[in-house]
mmCIF file of C-alpha atoms in Angstrom:
data_model
loop_
_atom_site.group_PDB
_atom_site.id
_atom_site.type_symbol
_atom_site.label_atom_id
_atom_site.label_comp_id
_atom_site.label_asym_id
_atom_site.label_seq_id
_atom_site.Cartn_x
_atom_site.Cartn_y
_atom_site.Cartn_z
ATOM 1 C CA MET A 266 9.960 10.439 -17.465
ATOM 2 C CA LYS A 267 7.005 11.537 -15.364
ATOM 3 C CA LYS A 268 4.201 9.014 -15.103
ATOM 4 C CA TYR A 269 1.424 11.526 -15.728
ATOM 5 C CA GLU A 270 0.804 14.853 -17.414
ATOM 6 C CA PHE A 271 -1.963 17.437 -17.542
ATOM 7 C CA THR A 272 -4.345 17.236 -20.495
ATOM 8 C CA GLY A 273 -5.113 20.949 -20.592
ATOM 9 C CA GLU A 274 -8.713 20.337 -19.530
ATOM 10 C CA THR A 275 -9.772 22.228 -16.411
ATOM 11 C CA LYS A 276 -12.858 22.638 -14.262
ATOM 12 C CA THR A 277 -13.904 24.559 -11.176
ATOM 13 C CA ASN A 278 -15.270 22.439 -8.342
ATOM 14 C CA ILE A 279 -17.955 23.319 -5.802
ATOM 15 C CA PHE A 280 -15.375 24.973 -3.538
ATOM 16 C CA GLY A 281 -14.085 27.224 -6.303
ATOM 17 C CA LYS A 282 -10.866 25.263 -6.820
ATOM 18 C CA THR A 283 -9.540 25.052 -10.369
ATOM 19 C CA LEU A 284 -8.719 21.419 -11.073
ATOM 20 C CA ARG A 285 -6.728 19.932 -13.932
ATOM 21 C CA ARG A 286 -7.300 16.584 -15.576
ATOM 22 C CA ILE A 287 -4.420 14.121 -15.742
ATOM 23 C CA LYS A 288 -3.374 11.472 -18.234
ATOM 24 C CA ALA A 289 -0.863 8.644 -17.904
ATOM 25 C CA SER A 290 2.296 9.371 -19.893
ATOM 26 C CA ILE A 291 3.697 5.871 -19.251
ATOM 27 C CA SER A 292 2.234 2.516 -18.268
ATOM 28 C CA PHE A 293 2.493 1.621 -14.578
ATOM 29 C CA GLY A 294 0.623 -0.693 -12.241
ATOM 30 C CA ILE A 295 -2.849 -1.256 -13.703
ATOM 31 C CA VAL A 296 -2.727 2.027 -15.639
ATOM 32 C CA GLU A 297 -1.900 2.000 -19.349
ATOM 33 C CA VAL A 298 -0.161 4.815 -21.180
ATOM 34 C CA GLY A 299 -2.638 7.377 -22.477
ATOM 35 C CA LYS A 300 -5.278 6.506 -19.864
ATOM 36 C CA LEU A 301 -7.271 9.529 -18.758
ATOM 37 C CA GLY A 302 -7.260 10.050 -15.025
ATOM 38 C CA GLY A 303 -9.180 12.170 -12.575
ATOM 39 C CA TRP A 304 -8.656 15.703 -11.384
ATOM 40 C CA ILE A 305 -5.983 17.308 -9.219
ATOM 41 C CA GLU A 306 -5.210 20.901 -8.372
ATOM 42 C CA LYS A 307 -1.444 20.648 -8.671
ATOM 43 C CA GLU A 308 1.446 18.191 -8.967
ATOM 44 C CA GLU A 309 1.873 18.250 -5.197
ATOM 45 C CA ASN A 310 -1.412 16.338 -4.890
ATOM 46 C CA LEU A 311 -0.232 13.125 -6.596
ATOM 47 C CA SER A 312 3.126 11.396 -6.245
ATOM 48 C CA ASP A 313 5.050 10.682 -9.423
ATOM 49 C CA GLU A 314 6.531 7.580 -7.791
ATOM 50 C CA ASN A 315 5.140 4.052 -7.477
ATOM 51 C CA ASP A 316 1.591 3.332 -8.692
ATOM 52 C CA ALA A 317 -0.537 5.967 -6.962
ATOM 53 C CA TRP A 318 -3.371 7.129 -9.218
ATOM 54 C CA VAL A 319 -6.467 9.317 -9.358
ATOM 55 C CA SER A 320 -9.141 8.148 -11.793
ATOM 56 C CA GLY A 321 -12.725 8.685 -12.922
ATOM 57 C CA ASN A 322 -14.239 11.914 -11.646
ATOM 58 C CA ALA A 323 -12.262 11.809 -8.417
ATOM 59 C CA GLU A 324 -10.785 15.071 -7.137
ATOM 60 C CA VAL A 325 -7.677 15.711 -5.044
ATOM 61 C CA TYR A 326 -6.910 19.291 -4.075
ATOM 62 C CA GLY A 327 -5.733 21.676 -1.389
ATOM 63 C CA ASN A 328 -2.720 20.209 0.396
ATOM 64 C CA ALA A 329 -3.970 16.648 0.055
ATOM 65 C CA TRP A 330 -1.439 14.009 -0.981
ATOM 66 C CA VAL A 331 -1.894 10.633 -2.681
ATOM 67 C CA SER A 332 1.191 8.405 -2.769
ATOM 68 C CA GLY A 333 2.545 4.867 -2.646
ATOM 69 C CA ASN A 334 0.194 2.521 -4.488
ATOM 70 C CA ALA A 335 -2.941 4.269 -3.287
ATOM 71 C CA ARG A 336 -5.944 4.873 -5.522
ATOM 72 C CA VAL A 337 -8.665 7.491 -5.525
ATOM 73 C CA SER A 338 -11.501 6.730 -7.925
ATOM 74 C CA GLY A 339 -15.173 7.202 -8.762
ATOM 75 C CA ASN A 340 -16.524 10.489 -7.442
ATOM 76 C CA ALA A 341 -14.309 10.487 -4.364
ATOM 77 C CA ARG A 342 -12.843 13.677 -2.904
ATOM 78 C CA VAL A 343 -9.568 14.016 -1.006
ATOM 79 C CA TYR A 344 -8.721 17.511 0.189
ATOM 80 C CA GLY A 345 -7.501 19.706 3.015
ATOM 81 C CA ASP A 346 -4.325 18.213 4.475
ATOM 82 C CA ALA A 347 -5.505 14.634 4.089
ATOM 83 C CA GLU A 348 -3.199 11.847 2.927
ATOM 84 C CA VAL A 349 -3.972 8.559 1.209
ATOM 85 C CA TYR A 350 -1.034 6.187 0.859
ATOM 86 C CA GLY A 351 0.184 2.606 1.031
ATOM 87 C CA ASN A 352 -2.270 0.364 -0.818
ATOM 88 C CA ALA A 353 -5.312 2.296 0.362
ATOM 89 C CA TRP A 354 -8.287 2.880 -1.919
ATOM 90 C CA VAL A 355 -10.840 5.690 -1.669
ATOM 91 C CA SER A 356 -13.764 5.214 -4.043
ATOM 92 C CA GLY A 357 -17.450 5.802 -4.692
ATOM 93 C CA ASN A 358 -18.694 9.087 -3.261
ATOM 94 C CA ALA A 359 -16.369 8.970 -0.257
ATOM 95 C CA TRP A 360 -14.732 12.128 1.092
ATOM 96 C CA VAL A 361 -11.438 12.267 3.007
ATOM 97 C CA SER A 362 -10.486 15.654 4.436
ATOM 98 C CA GLY A 363 -8.891 17.603 7.263
ATOM 99 C CA ASN A 364 -5.779 15.898 8.628
ATOM 100 C CA ALA A 365 -7.171 12.429 8.047
ATOM 101 C CA ARG A 366 -4.886 9.572 7.001
ATOM 102 C CA VAL A 367 -5.992 6.494 5.057
ATOM 103 C CA SER A 368 -3.249 3.914 4.603
ATOM 104 C CA GLY A 369 -2.233 0.270 4.568
ATOM 105 C CA ASN A 370 -4.849 -1.829 2.777
ATOM 106 C CA ALA A 371 -7.719 0.300 4.044
ATOM 107 C CA ARG A 372 -10.818 0.959 1.948
ATOM 108 C CA VAL A 373 -13.116 3.976 2.178
ATOM 109 C CA SER A 374 -16.114 3.814 -0.135
ATOM 110 C CA GLY A 375 -19.816 4.458 -0.594
ATOM 111 C CA ASP A 376 -20.879 7.782 0.907
ATOM 112 C CA ALA A 377 -18.446 7.537 3.808
ATOM 113 C CA TRP A 378 -16.619 10.524 5.285
ATOM 114 C CA VAL A 379 -13.237 10.420 7.017
ATOM 115 C CA SER A 380 -12.122 13.750 8.444
ATOM 116 C CA GLY A 381 -10.515 15.589 11.338
ATOM 117 C CA ASP A 382 -7.498 13.745 12.725
ATOM 118 C CA ALA A 383 -8.972 10.328 12.027
ATOM 119 C CA ARG A 384 -6.819 7.379 10.959
ATOM 120 C CA VAL A 385 -8.033 4.430 8.889
ATOM 121 C CA TYR A 386 -5.417 1.764 8.253
ATOM 122 C CA GLY A 387 -4.575 -1.929 8.238
ATOM 123 C CA ASP A 388 -7.305 -3.919 6.482
ATOM 124 C CA ALA A 389 -10.079 -1.695 7.797
ATOM 125 C CA GLU A 390 -13.099 -0.724 5.707
ATOM 126 C CA VAL A 391 -15.301 2.337 6.110
ATOM 127 C CA TYR A 392 -18.349 2.459 3.846
ATOM 128 C CA GLY A 393 -22.070 3.132 3.589
ATOM 129 C CA ASN A 394 -22.983 6.427 5.249
ATOM 130 C CA ALA A 395 -20.373 6.024 7.955
ATOM 131 C CA GLU A 396 -18.539 9.031 9.360
ATOM 132 C CA VAL A 397 -15.151 8.637 11.027
ATOM 133 C CA TYR A 398 -13.726 11.858 12.397
ATOM 134 C CA GLY A 399 -12.200 13.601 15.382
ATOM 135 C CA ASN A 400 -9.539 11.455 17.043
ATOM 136 C CA ALA A 401 -10.870 8.105 15.869
ATOM 137 C CA TRP A 402 -8.579 5.289 14.770
ATOM 138 C CA VAL A 403 -10.089 2.486 12.717
ATOM 139 C CA SER A 404 -7.691 -0.360 12.031
ATOM 140 C CA GLY A 405 -7.109 -4.078 11.744
ATOM 141 C CA ASN A 406 -10.122 -5.939 10.386
ATOM 142 C CA ALA A 407 -12.697 -3.335 11.413
ATOM 143 C CA ARG A 408 -15.797 -2.892 9.239
ATOM 144 C CA VAL A 409 -17.468 0.442 9.953
ATOM 145 C CA SER A 410 -20.575 1.028 7.880
ATOM 146 C CA GLY A 411 -24.250 1.951 7.942
ATOM 147 C CA ASN A 412 -24.815 5.172 9.868
ATOM 148 C CA ALA A 413 -21.731 4.916 12.052
ATOM 149 C CA ARG A 414 -20.510 8.012 13.880
ATOM 150 C CA VAL A 415 -17.062 7.269 15.231
ATOM 151 C CA SER A 416 -15.040 10.186 16.585
ATOM 152 C CA GLU A 417 -13.130 8.584 19.465
ATOM 153 C CA ILE A 418 -11.138 5.398 19.933
ATOM 154 C CA THR A 419 -13.739 4.446 22.550
ATOM 155 C CA HIS A 420 -16.527 4.480 19.945
ATOM 156 C CA LEU A 421 -15.352 1.223 18.389
ATOM 157 C CA VAL A 422 -14.610 -2.366 19.388
ATOM 158 C CA VAL A 423 -13.445 -5.130 17.042
ATOM 159 C CA ILE A 424 -13.514 -8.702 18.343
ATOM 160 C CA GLY A 425 -12.276 -11.795 16.567
ATOM 161 C CA PRO A 426 -11.742 -14.161 15.082
ATOM 162 C CA ILE A 427 -14.946 -15.637 16.554
ATOM 163 C CA GLY A 428 -17.941 -17.609 15.358
ATOM 164 C CA SER A 429 -18.260 -20.554 13.016
ATOM 165 C CA ARG A 430 -16.435 -18.663 10.264
ATOM 166 C CA ASN A 431 -13.681 -17.332 12.522
ATOM 167 C CA ASP A 432 -14.574 -13.836 11.392
ATOM 168 C CA PHE A 433 -14.239 -10.413 12.999
ATOM 169 C CA THR A 434 -17.208 -8.583 14.507
ATOM 170 C CA THR A 435 -17.241 -4.792 14.698
ATOM 171 C CA PHE A 436 -19.294 -2.859 17.257
ATOM 172 C CA TYR A 437 -19.503 0.920 16.872
ATOM 173 C CA ARG A 438 -21.423 4.028 17.867
ATOM 174 C CA ASP A 439 -24.068 5.081 15.340
ATOM 175 C CA LYS A 440 -25.881 8.336 14.531
ATOM 176 C CA ASP A 441 -28.494 7.609 17.215
ATOM 177 C CA LYS A 442 -25.715 7.327 19.827
ATOM 178 C CA GLU A 443 -26.501 3.649 20.129
ATOM 179 C CA ILE A 444 -24.369 0.604 19.296
ATOM 180 C CA SER A 445 -24.580 -0.994 15.872
ATOM 181 C CA VAL A 446 -22.918 -4.209 14.740
ATOM 182 C CA SER A 447 -21.266 -5.371 11.524
ATOM 183 C CA CYS A 448 -20.852 -9.155 11.509
ATOM 184 C CA GLY A 449 -20.781 -11.104 8.260
ATOM 185 C CA CYS A 450 -24.038 -10.310 6.452
ATOM 186 C CA PHE A 451 -25.579 -8.788 9.589
ATOM 187 C CA LEU A 452 -25.729 -5.018 9.948
ATOM 188 C CA GLY A 453 -27.939 -3.488 12.622
ATOM 189 C CA LYS A 454 -28.482 -2.525 16.248
ATOM 190 C CA ILE A 455 -26.846 -4.540 18.993
ATOM 191 C CA ASP A 456 -30.154 -5.744 20.485
ATOM 192 C CA LYS A 457 -31.225 -7.125 17.108
ATOM 193 C CA PHE A 458 -27.836 -8.794 16.840
ATOM 194 C CA ILE A 459 -28.296 -10.540 20.185
ATOM 195 C CA GLN A 460 -31.783 -11.658 19.154
ATOM 196 C CA LYS A 461 -30.491 -13.035 15.874
ATOM 197 C CA VAL A 462 -27.667 -14.882 17.620
ATOM 198 C CA SER A 463 -30.166 -16.468 20.016
ATOM 199 C CA LYS A 464 -32.400 -17.505 17.132
ATOM 200 C CA THR A 465 -29.782 -18.880 14.747
ATOM 201 C CA ARG A 466 -27.167 -20.172 17.198
ATOM 202 C CA GLY A 467 -29.384 -21.523 19.949
ATOM 203 C CA LEU A 468 -30.237 -25.140 20.692
ATOM 204 C CA ALA A 469 -33.358 -26.674 22.188
ATOM 205 C CA ASN A 470 -31.426 -27.596 25.314
ATOM 206 C CA GLY A 471 -29.170 -24.581 25.499
ATOM 207 C CA GLU A 472 -26.858 -22.372 23.450
ATOM 208 C CA THR A 473 -23.946 -23.249 21.228
ATOM 209 C CA LYS A 474 -20.441 -22.121 22.005
ATOM 210 C CA HIS A 475 -20.671 -19.591 19.159
ATOM 211 C CA ALA A 476 -23.860 -18.038 20.574
ATOM 212 C CA ILE A 477 -22.244 -17.687 23.987
ATOM 213 C CA VAL A 478 -19.131 -16.060 22.513
ATOM 214 C CA TYR A 479 -21.149 -13.601 20.403
ATOM 215 C CA LYS A 480 -23.222 -12.602 23.431
ATOM 216 C CA LEU A 481 -20.117 -12.133 25.557
ATOM 217 C CA ALA A 482 -18.648 -9.975 22.784
ATOM 218 C CA ALA A 483 -21.816 -7.869 22.758
ATOM 219 C CA GLU A 484 -21.659 -7.391 26.532
ATOM 220 C CA LEU A 485 -18.019 -6.357 26.274
ATOM 221 C CA ALA A 486 -18.923 -3.827 23.575
ATOM 222 C CA LYS A 487 -21.703 -2.384 25.746
ATOM 223 C CA THR A 488 -19.204 -1.902 28.557
ATOM 224 C CA GLN A 489 -16.373 -0.532 26.440
ATOM 225 C CA ILE A 490 -18.068 1.787 23.944
ATOM 226 C CA ASP A 491 -18.600 5.298 25.261
ATOM 227 C CA LEU A 492 -21.761 6.748 23.737
ATOM 228 C CA SER A 493 -21.471 10.135 25.435
ATOM 229 C CA THR A 494 -18.106 11.594 24.433
ATOM 230 C CA GLU A 495 -17.737 13.528 21.207
ATOM 231 C CA SER A 496 -14.698 14.878 19.361
ATOM 232 C CA GLU A 497 -14.939 17.898 17.127
ATOM 233 C CA ASP A 498 -14.503 17.253 13.405
#
């Protein structure tokens, strides 16, 4: 028995695509039988195997494919030739399009966009107003957020575990073609990050090991991240 069916309800989205609402015909994963789902254009958009699901007002259309145990929820959009699979979750107002792939345990949320030939996988998170596109790969424990603009592998550096919490720190190119930092509760420009490290990790007679490591990480990011190159979406 198929895990979902069409309810008969349709709508036309902003791109003129006719979408059909789905409903669970059996219980699977966290979805109970009879649960209303989101909107897809055709059966080829959502796998009938495993626990993949589209919920809320989310839309999946074009040649996009959601499979494995992946979820698309909220007002998210997945379209073009994009694929979401594994245990990935696309939520909020996020859009995934083009030939983009979101997989593993990755999360794309907020108002984030992932497009082009971009890959987001592992335990990576893309959120806020971040845009990941072109040939970018975001993986591991990366946290790309704020106003990030990442279109090349060289637009991103993840360093860790470092610091008192043995956490990962992500440095990335932002919309101003400067370097921003995501580290714990800190989100901002790299110069502000260095100032904060000096203020909170410094000692009267010198700097702590953690302050030194964070500053070295920042210097590495400044050397590695290329602020000039740009991939097309």
